[in-house]
mmCIF file of C-alpha atoms in Angstrom:
data_model
loop_
_atom_site.group_PDB
_atom_site.id
_atom_site.type_symbol
_atom_site.label_atom_id
_atom_site.label_comp_id
_atom_site.label_asym_id
_atom_site.label_seq_id
_atom_site.Cartn_x
_atom_site.Cartn_y
_atom_site.Cartn_z
ATOM 1 C CA UNK V 24 -110.207 101.459 11.368
ATOM 2 C CA UNK V 25 -106.685 102.833 11.660
ATOM 3 C CA UNK V 26 -104.018 103.386 9.076
ATOM 4 C CA UNK V 27 -104.000 101.165 6.041
ATOM 5 C CA UNK V 28 -100.751 99.303 5.596
ATOM 6 C CA UNK V 29 -98.845 100.207 2.458
ATOM 7 C CA UNK V 30 -96.883 97.034 2.070
ATOM 8 C CA UNK V 31 -93.974 98.499 0.122
ATOM 9 C CA UNK V 32 -93.425 101.269 2.649
ATOM 10 C CA UNK V 33 -93.954 98.910 5.551
ATOM 11 C CA UNK V 34 -91.442 96.396 4.264
ATOM 12 C CA UNK V 35 -88.977 99.202 3.546
ATOM 13 C CA UNK V 36 -89.373 100.350 7.156
ATOM 14 C CA UNK V 37 -90.405 103.800 5.967
ATOM 15 C CA UNK V 38 -90.231 105.820 9.161
ATOM 16 C CA UNK V 39 -93.242 108.026 8.508
ATOM 17 C CA UNK V 40 -95.389 105.043 7.614
ATOM 18 C CA UNK V 41 -94.254 103.009 10.607
ATOM 19 C CA UNK V 42 -95.167 105.955 12.784
ATOM 20 C CA UNK V 43 -98.687 105.992 11.347
ATOM 21 C CA UNK V 44 -99.035 102.256 11.847
ATOM 22 C CA UNK V 45 -97.786 102.370 15.422
ATOM 23 C CA UNK V 46 -100.073 105.236 16.369
ATOM 24 C CA UNK V 47 -103.094 103.672 14.723
ATOM 25 C CA UNK V 48 -102.700 100.150 16.062
ATOM 26 C CA UNK V 49 -101.090 100.605 19.466
ATOM 27 C CA UNK V 50 -104.412 99.972 21.219
ATOM 28 C CA UNK V 51 -104.265 96.348 20.070
ATOM 29 C CA UNK V 52 -100.761 95.780 21.370
ATOM 30 C CA UNK V 53 -101.454 97.556 24.640
ATOM 31 C CA UNK V 54 -104.564 95.478 25.277
ATOM 32 C CA UNK V 55 -102.662 92.226 24.868
ATOM 33 C CA UNK V 56 -99.701 93.494 26.901
ATOM 34 C CA UNK V 57 -102.007 94.502 29.740
ATOM 35 C CA UNK V 58 -103.601 91.074 29.769
ATOM 36 C CA UNK V 59 -100.264 89.337 30.151
ATOM 37 C CA UNK V 60 -98.213 91.891 32.057
ATOM 38 C CA UNK V 61 -99.133 91.912 35.700
ATOM 39 C CA UNK V 62 -97.267 95.051 36.667
ATOM 40 C CA UNK V 63 -97.066 98.374 34.870
ATOM 41 C CA UNK V 64 -93.410 98.022 33.948
ATOM 42 C CA UNK V 65 -93.978 94.519 32.624
ATOM 43 C CA UNK V 66 -96.851 95.747 30.490
ATOM 44 C CA UNK V 67 -94.630 98.485 29.106
ATOM 45 C CA UNK V 68 -91.867 95.981 28.348
ATOM 46 C CA UNK V 69 -94.253 93.678 26.514
ATOM 47 C CA UNK V 70 -95.701 96.568 24.534
ATOM 48 C CA UNK V 71 -92.225 97.603 23.435
ATOM 49 C CA UNK V 72 -91.104 94.061 22.671
ATOM 50 C CA UNK V 73 -94.056 93.437 20.374
ATOM 51 C CA UNK V 74 -93.483 96.585 18.364
ATOM 52 C CA UNK V 75 -89.759 95.987 18.143
ATOM 53 C CA UNK V 76 -90.405 92.533 16.782
ATOM 54 C CA UNK V 77 -92.797 93.954 14.209
ATOM 55 C CA UNK V 78 -90.451 96.766 13.210
ATOM 56 C CA UNK V 79 -87.462 94.486 12.861
ATOM 57 C CA UNK V 80 -89.281 91.794 10.918
ATOM 58 C CA UNK V 81 -91.737 93.700 8.724
ATOM 59 C CA UNK V 82 -91.660 91.020 6.050
ATOM 60 C CA UNK V 83 -93.215 88.521 8.405
ATOM 61 C CA UNK V 84 -96.462 90.297 7.521
ATOM 62 C CA UNK V 85 -97.122 89.196 3.980
ATOM 63 C CA UNK V 86 -100.014 91.515 3.375
ATOM 64 C CA UNK V 87 -102.581 88.834 2.643
ATOM 65 C CA UNK V 88 -104.492 88.852 5.911
ATOM 66 C CA UNK V 89 -105.914 91.696 7.952
ATOM 67 C CA UNK V 90 -103.070 93.587 9.595
ATOM 68 C CA UNK V 91 -104.947 94.007 12.876
ATOM 69 C CA UNK V 92 -105.610 90.282 13.178
ATOM 70 C CA UNK V 93 -101.992 89.525 12.322
ATOM 71 C CA UNK V 94 -100.715 92.046 14.856
ATOM 72 C CA UNK V 95 -102.960 90.606 17.536
ATOM 73 C CA UNK V 96 -101.564 87.123 16.893
ATOM 74 C CA UNK V 97 -97.969 88.361 16.978
ATOM 75 C CA UNK V 98 -98.622 90.186 20.239
ATOM 76 C CA UNK V 99 -100.451 87.269 21.813
ATOM 77 C CA UNK V 100 -97.808 84.725 20.899
ATOM 78 C CA UNK V 101 -94.938 86.897 22.078
ATOM 79 C CA UNK V 102 -96.675 87.763 25.347
ATOM 80 C CA UNK V 103 -97.588 84.117 25.939
ATOM 81 C CA UNK V 104 -93.977 83.102 25.447
ATOM 82 C CA UNK V 105 -92.858 85.761 27.898
ATOM 83 C CA UNK V 106 -95.514 84.801 30.415
ATOM 84 C CA UNK V 107 -94.604 81.150 30.140
ATOM 85 C CA UNK V 108 -90.991 82.009 30.836
ATOM 86 C CA UNK V 109 -91.987 84.131 33.809
ATOM 87 C CA UNK V 110 -94.232 81.430 35.222
ATOM 88 C CA UNK V 111 -91.520 78.806 34.794
ATOM 89 C CA UNK V 112 -89.090 81.079 36.557
ATOM 90 C CA UNK V 113 -91.449 81.796 39.399
ATOM 91 C CA UNK V 114 -92.265 78.148 39.850
ATOM 92 C CA UNK V 115 -88.592 77.328 39.858
ATOM 93 C CA UNK V 116 -88.173 79.735 42.687
ATOM 94 C CA UNK V 117 -91.068 78.018 44.441
ATOM 95 C CA UNK V 118 -92.845 81.216 45.186
ATOM 96 C CA UNK V 119 -96.477 80.755 44.278
ATOM 97 C CA UNK V 120 -98.392 78.136 42.350
ATOM 98 C CA UNK V 121 -99.508 79.498 38.989
ATOM 99 C CA UNK V 122 -101.514 76.546 37.716
ATOM 100 C CA UNK V 123 -104.242 78.708 36.241
ATOM 101 C CA UNK V 124 -101.772 80.780 34.292
ATOM 102 C CA UNK V 125 -99.937 77.746 33.007
ATOM 103 C CA UNK V 126 -103.171 76.210 31.837
ATOM 104 C CA UNK V 127 -104.198 79.403 30.115
ATOM 105 C CA UNK V 128 -100.910 79.720 28.325
ATOM 106 C CA UNK V 129 -100.576 76.129 27.241
ATOM 107 C CA UNK V 130 -101.675 76.832 23.692
ATOM 108 C CA UNK V 131 -99.702 78.828 21.215
ATOM 109 C CA UNK V 132 -101.994 80.238 18.597
ATOM 110 C CA UNK V 133 -100.837 79.039 15.199
ATOM 111 C CA UNK V 134 -100.876 81.448 12.318
ATOM 112 C CA UNK V 135 -103.759 80.682 10.007
ATOM 113 C CA UNK V 136 -103.760 80.635 6.262
ATOM 114 C CA UNK V 137 -103.829 84.377 5.682
ATOM 115 C CA UNK V 138 -106.362 84.114 2.896
ATOM 116 C CA UNK V 139 -109.090 83.289 5.434
ATOM 117 C CA UNK V 140 -108.430 86.427 7.469
ATOM 118 C CA UNK V 141 -108.613 89.031 4.740
ATOM 119 C CA UNK V 142 -109.146 92.740 5.386
ATOM 120 C CA UNK V 143 -112.592 92.475 3.788
ATOM 121 C CA UNK V 144 -113.579 89.640 6.048
ATOM 122 C CA UNK V 145 -112.263 91.509 9.060
ATOM 123 C CA UNK V 146 -114.362 94.542 8.151
ATOM 124 C CA UNK V 147 -117.407 92.335 7.675
ATOM 125 C CA UNK V 148 -116.995 90.630 11.052
ATOM 126 C CA UNK V 149 -116.470 93.953 12.802
ATOM 127 C CA UNK V 150 -119.671 95.281 11.306
ATOM 128 C CA UNK V 151 -121.583 92.088 12.030
ATOM 129 C CA UNK V 152 -120.449 92.152 15.659
ATOM 130 C CA UNK V 153 -122.420 95.363 16.096
ATOM 131 C CA UNK V 154 -125.599 93.584 15.115
ATOM 132 C CA UNK V 155 -125.270 90.763 17.638
ATOM 133 C CA UNK V 156 -127.523 90.580 20.693
ATOM 134 C CA UNK V 157 -125.801 92.505 23.476
ATOM 135 C CA UNK V 158 -125.073 89.525 25.738
ATOM 136 C CA UNK V 159 -123.575 87.483 22.927
ATOM 137 C CA UNK V 160 -121.402 90.404 21.865
ATOM 138 C CA UNK V 161 -120.312 90.959 25.447
ATOM 139 C CA UNK V 162 -119.409 87.297 25.948
ATOM 140 C CA UNK V 163 -117.366 87.253 22.725
ATOM 141 C CA UNK V 164 -115.706 90.502 23.687
ATOM 142 C CA UNK V 165 -114.673 89.212 27.107
ATOM 143 C CA UNK V 166 -113.352 85.905 25.827
ATOM 144 C CA UNK V 167 -111.753 87.018 22.588
ATOM 145 C CA UNK V 168 -110.806 90.647 23.024
ATOM 146 C CA UNK V 169 -110.170 90.784 26.752
ATOM 147 C CA UNK V 170 -108.794 87.219 26.659
ATOM 148 C CA UNK V 171 -110.535 86.266 29.860
ATOM 149 C CA UNK V 172 -111.077 82.667 30.805
ATOM 150 C CA UNK V 173 -114.660 81.401 30.815
ATOM 151 C CA UNK V 174 -114.542 81.524 34.598
ATOM 152 C CA UNK V 175 -113.409 85.149 34.641
ATOM 153 C CA UNK V 176 -115.974 86.150 32.052
ATOM 154 C CA UNK V 177 -118.747 84.381 33.957
ATOM 155 C CA UNK V 178 -117.802 86.200 37.131
ATOM 156 C CA UNK V 179 -117.680 89.558 35.384
ATOM 157 C CA UNK V 180 -121.048 88.980 33.728
ATOM 158 C CA UNK V 181 -122.680 87.454 36.792
ATOM 159 C CA UNK V 182 -123.669 84.255 34.994
ATOM 160 C CA UNK V 183 -122.556 80.627 34.860
ATOM 161 C CA UNK V 184 -119.541 79.482 32.842
ATOM 162 C CA UNK V 185 -121.765 77.232 30.773
ATOM 163 C CA UNK V 186 -123.911 80.219 29.879
ATOM 164 C CA UNK V 187 -120.875 82.165 28.706
ATOM 165 C CA UNK V 188 -119.879 79.232 26.505
ATOM 166 C CA UNK V 189 -123.364 79.078 25.106
ATOM 167 C CA UNK V 190 -123.473 82.823 24.402
ATOM 168 C CA UNK V 191 -120.116 82.685 22.638
ATOM 169 C CA UNK V 192 -121.198 79.730 20.536
ATOM 170 C CA UNK V 193 -124.495 81.367 19.602
ATOM 171 C CA UNK V 194 -122.807 84.623 18.694
ATOM 172 C CA UNK V 195 -120.210 82.953 16.500
ATOM 173 C CA UNK V 196 -122.836 80.767 14.857
ATOM 174 C CA UNK V 197 -124.826 83.886 14.096
ATOM 175 C CA UNK V 198 -121.784 85.597 12.573
ATOM 176 C CA UNK V 199 -121.044 82.540 10.492
ATOM 177 C CA UNK V 200 -124.597 82.369 9.238
ATOM 178 C CA UNK V 201 -124.624 86.034 8.287
ATOM 179 C CA UNK V 202 -121.387 85.671 6.441
ATOM 180 C CA UNK V 203 -122.657 82.744 4.439
ATOM 181 C CA UNK V 204 -125.875 84.576 3.759
ATOM 182 C CA UNK V 205 -127.822 81.823 5.415
ATOM 183 C CA UNK V 206 -130.899 81.961 7.529
ATOM 184 C CA UNK V 207 -130.034 82.423 11.177
ATOM 185 C CA UNK V 208 -128.901 79.020 12.441
ATOM 186 C CA UNK V 209 -129.151 80.045 16.068
ATOM 187 C CA UNK V 210 -132.013 78.364 17.793
ATOM 188 C CA UNK U 6 -112.197 62.636 10.827
ATOM 189 C CA UNK U 7 -115.471 64.392 10.133
ATOM 190 C CA UNK U 8 -115.629 68.142 10.453
ATOM 191 C CA UNK U 9 -115.879 68.947 14.162
ATOM 192 C CA UNK U 10 -118.569 71.022 15.792
ATOM 193 C CA UNK U 11 -117.978 74.685 16.512
ATOM 194 C CA UNK U 12 -117.243 74.095 20.215
ATOM 195 C CA UNK U 13 -114.213 72.018 19.365
ATOM 196 C CA UNK U 14 -112.876 74.651 17.007
ATOM 197 C CA UNK U 15 -113.407 77.318 19.660
ATOM 198 C CA UNK U 16 -111.580 75.218 22.254
ATOM 199 C CA UNK U 17 -108.632 74.778 19.900
ATOM 200 C CA UNK U 18 -108.558 78.474 19.144
ATOM 201 C CA UNK U 19 -108.573 79.301 22.831
ATOM 202 C CA UNK U 20 -105.554 77.118 23.440
ATOM 203 C CA UNK U 21 -106.791 73.599 24.137
ATOM 204 C CA UNK U 22 -104.404 71.157 22.438
ATOM 205 C CA UNK U 23 -106.119 68.971 19.832
ATOM 206 C CA UNK U 24 -103.597 67.310 17.497
ATOM 207 C CA UNK U 25 -106.279 65.350 15.632
ATOM 208 C CA UNK U 26 -108.185 68.502 14.810
ATOM 209 C CA UNK U 27 -105.003 70.339 13.859
ATOM 210 C CA UNK U 28 -104.237 67.583 11.355
ATOM 211 C CA UNK U 29 -107.757 67.791 10.010
ATOM 212 C CA UNK U 30 -107.470 71.540 9.601
ATOM 213 C CA UNK U 31 -104.522 71.206 7.256
ATOM 214 C CA UNK U 32 -106.700 69.603 4.632
ATOM 215 C CA UNK U 33 -110.146 71.048 5.265
ATOM 216 C CA UNK U 34 -110.895 74.421 3.699
ATOM 217 C CA UNK U 35 -114.301 74.687 5.358
ATOM 218 C CA UNK U 36 -112.839 74.315 8.855
ATOM 219 C CA UNK U 37 -109.982 76.659 7.947
ATOM 220 C CA UNK U 38 -112.566 79.297 7.088
ATOM 221 C CA UNK U 39 -114.340 78.765 10.393
ATOM 222 C CA UNK U 40 -111.033 79.088 12.210
ATOM 223 C CA UNK U 41 -110.347 82.241 10.224
ATOM 224 C CA UNK U 42 -113.533 83.724 11.621
ATOM 225 C CA UNK U 43 -112.321 82.950 15.141
ATOM 226 C CA UNK U 44 -108.956 84.543 14.428
ATOM 227 C CA UNK U 45 -110.675 87.735 13.349
ATOM 228 C CA UNK U 46 -112.875 87.969 16.417
ATOM 229 C CA UNK U 47 -110.495 89.591 18.912
ATOM 230 C CA UNK U 48 -109.770 92.723 16.942
ATOM 231 C CA UNK U 49 -113.217 92.790 15.361
ATOM 232 C CA UNK U 50 -114.742 92.744 18.835
ATOM 233 C CA UNK U 51 -112.331 95.225 20.393
ATOM 234 C CA UNK U 52 -112.729 98.969 20.504
ATOM 235 C CA UNK U 53 -109.806 101.355 20.143
ATOM 236 C CA UNK U 54 -108.739 103.085 23.308
ATOM 237 C CA UNK U 55 -106.326 105.819 24.218
ATOM 238 C CA UNK U 56 -102.689 104.758 24.437
ATOM 239 C CA UNK U 57 -100.391 106.851 26.650
ATOM 240 C CA UNK U 58 -98.043 109.028 24.588
ATOM 241 C CA UNK U 59 -95.031 107.870 26.575
ATOM 242 C CA UNK U 60 -95.606 104.312 25.315
ATOM 243 C CA UNK U 61 -95.991 105.312 21.696
ATOM 244 C CA UNK U 62 -92.972 107.593 21.969
ATOM 245 C CA UNK U 63 -90.866 104.830 23.451
ATOM 246 C CA UNK U 64 -91.382 102.791 20.292
ATOM 247 C CA UNK U 65 -91.029 105.748 17.935
ATOM 248 C CA UNK U 66 -87.685 106.467 19.560
ATOM 249 C CA UNK U 67 -86.550 103.024 18.505
ATOM 250 C CA UNK U 68 -87.300 103.639 14.837
ATOM 251 C CA UNK U 69 -84.382 104.126 12.459
ATOM 252 C CA UNK U 70 -83.646 107.846 12.127
ATOM 253 C CA UNK U 71 -84.824 108.707 15.656
ATOM 254 C CA UNK U 72 -82.668 110.487 18.164
ATOM 255 C CA UNK U 73 -83.017 107.590 20.560
ATOM 256 C CA UNK U 74 -82.356 104.932 17.932
ATOM 257 C CA UNK U 75 -79.342 102.840 18.673
ATOM 258 C CA UNK U 76 -78.116 101.175 15.524
ATOM 259 C CA UNK U 77 -76.193 97.947 15.858
ATOM 260 C CA UNK U 78 -72.566 98.894 16.427
ATOM 261 C CA UNK U 79 -70.245 98.337 13.502
ATOM 262 C CA UNK U 80 -67.058 96.655 14.614
ATOM 263 C CA UNK U 81 -64.102 97.139 12.281
ATOM 264 C CA UNK U 82 -61.544 94.462 11.545
ATOM 265 C CA UNK U 83 -58.921 96.528 13.377
ATOM 266 C CA UNK U 84 -61.074 96.628 16.489
ATOM 267 C CA UNK U 85 -61.598 92.880 16.333
ATOM 268 C CA UNK U 86 -57.874 92.260 15.976
ATOM 269 C CA UNK U 87 -57.132 94.647 18.837
ATOM 270 C CA UNK U 88 -59.719 92.960 21.072
ATOM 271 C CA UNK U 89 -58.319 89.566 20.156
ATOM 272 C CA UNK U 90 -54.764 90.709 20.887
ATOM 273 C CA UNK U 91 -55.773 92.060 24.278
ATOM 274 C CA UNK U 92 -57.516 88.770 25.032
ATOM 275 C CA UNK U 93 -54.438 86.827 23.953
ATOM 276 C CA UNK U 94 -52.041 88.936 26.020
ATOM 277 C CA UNK U 95 -54.309 88.822 29.059
ATOM 278 C CA UNK U 96 -54.600 85.047 28.874
ATOM 279 C CA UNK U 97 -50.891 84.566 28.221
ATOM 280 C CA UNK U 98 -49.929 86.967 30.988
ATOM 281 C CA UNK U 99 -52.216 85.240 33.432
ATOM 282 C CA UNK U 100 -50.795 81.848 32.577
ATOM 283 C CA UNK U 101 -47.188 83.046 32.928
ATOM 284 C CA UNK U 102 -47.876 84.754 36.238
ATOM 285 C CA UNK U 103 -49.533 81.673 37.684
ATOM 286 C CA UNK U 104 -46.926 79.337 36.227
ATOM 287 C CA UNK U 105 -49.610 77.264 34.558
ATOM 288 C CA UNK U 106 -47.716 76.411 31.349
ATOM 289 C CA UNK U 107 -45.227 74.473 33.479
ATOM 290 C CA UNK U 108 -43.115 72.191 31.380
ATOM 291 C CA UNK U 109 -45.157 72.784 28.261
ATOM 292 C CA UNK U 110 -43.317 76.013 27.657
ATOM 293 C CA UNK U 111 -44.232 78.527 24.957
ATOM 294 C CA UNK U 112 -46.091 75.972 22.800
ATOM 295 C CA UNK U 113 -48.581 75.230 25.546
ATOM 296 C CA UNK U 114 -48.805 78.942 26.236
ATOM 297 C CA UNK U 115 -49.817 79.531 22.640
ATOM 298 C CA UNK U 116 -52.243 76.606 22.601
ATOM 299 C CA UNK U 117 -54.013 77.959 25.655
ATOM 300 C CA UNK U 118 -53.936 81.643 24.813
ATOM 301 C CA UNK U 119 -54.752 81.719 21.101
ATOM 302 C CA UNK U 120 -58.310 80.365 21.533
ATOM 303 C CA UNK U 121 -58.925 83.014 24.169
ATOM 304 C CA UNK U 122 -57.720 85.702 21.788
ATOM 305 C CA UNK U 123 -59.932 84.392 18.965
ATOM 306 C CA UNK U 124 -62.896 84.209 21.326
ATOM 307 C CA UNK U 125 -62.361 87.798 22.443
ATOM 308 C CA UNK U 126 -62.060 88.946 18.836
ATOM 309 C CA UNK U 127 -65.338 87.299 17.900
ATOM 310 C CA UNK U 128 -67.027 88.578 21.044
ATOM 311 C CA UNK U 129 -66.471 92.093 19.817
ATOM 312 C CA UNK U 130 -68.987 91.411 17.042
ATOM 313 C CA UNK U 131 -71.753 89.920 19.157
ATOM 314 C CA UNK U 132 -73.459 93.012 20.463
ATOM 315 C CA UNK U 133 -76.889 93.221 18.874
ATOM 316 C CA UNK U 134 -77.745 96.785 19.746
ATOM 317 C CA UNK U 135 -81.356 95.952 20.600
ATOM 318 C CA UNK U 136 -81.539 98.273 23.564
ATOM 319 C CA UNK U 137 -84.304 100.818 23.344
ATOM 320 C CA UNK U 138 -83.060 104.125 24.542
ATOM 321 C CA UNK U 139 -85.339 106.518 26.345
ATOM 322 C CA UNK U 140 -87.447 103.602 27.512
ATOM 323 C CA UNK U 141 -90.690 103.883 29.390
#
C-alpha cells in the first residue's frame, strides 16, 4: 500500500521521494485532519501542519515501525494538540461548552516501541482485517480509523454502545489469535 | 500488576488515562505487543481515498526546491548591526524628545537605549520562515 519509504532519501529530504511519500500517504493525514478540523479551512490547515512537521523532522521516523502507523500517530497527536488549544480558547471565550471534545482529546497517544509495529505486522493486520466478520470490521473501522467515540459509532451502526465495545473486542481478539497462530479465542 | 484484560488496553489506547497500566507496559513485552496491534489498527482498517490535488500541491509547494518554497531568511551580520543601530537611535531619540533621561544625562541614555538596540539586532534573526506560500 503506497510508496515504500527509502530511509536514506527520506532523511535527506530528497524532493522526488518526499513527493512520492506525500502523494501515497496523504489519505491518512486528510482523514485525521477531517476528524479534528470542524471547518474546511481548519482541515486544510491541519493537513498542511502535519506534513510540514514530517518534512521538517524526517529523522523523527526511525524506520523501524510501519510508516503509515507512525504517520497516523504524528497526525493524531498534532491534531489533538491543536484541537485542545482551540477548545481551551473557545471555552475561555465562554462561547459553547465542549465537554465531549475535551473528554475525547484528554489522551495523547504515546509512541510505542517501534519494533512492535513493524511493516510486516502492519501488512499482516491489514490482510487479517479483511477476514473479520463484517460487523466486527465495521466497528473497528469506525472506532480506530474514523476515530469515532463509542456513542457515535453506535448511532451510526444503529446498535448499543455496549455492542460496539463487544464487537471491537471480539474483532481484536480474533486478530490477535490469528497472529499468534492460535485457535480462535472468540466465543 | 498482572497483565490487564484487552478492554483495559483498548481504553488506554483510545485515550483513557491509566498510569498504573502505563507503568506496567514499560516492562511487559507481551502487553507491548498487544498495544502494538492496537496502534496498527487505524491504518490497517482504513481504505485509501482520493485527496484533492490542491491539498497535495499546497504541501509540495512547501518542499525545498519548489517555486513556492520560502527558505528561512538569512540575516547577515551587517543587517543585524544596522537593525540594532536603528533600534538604538529610535530609543535614544524618543528618550531625548520626551526628556526622560532627566538628570541622568548621556549615561542613562546609553543604559536605556543600548538594550533596545541589542534587542532589535537579535530580533532580526528570529524569523523562522515557516509560512507556506500558495496555501490552500
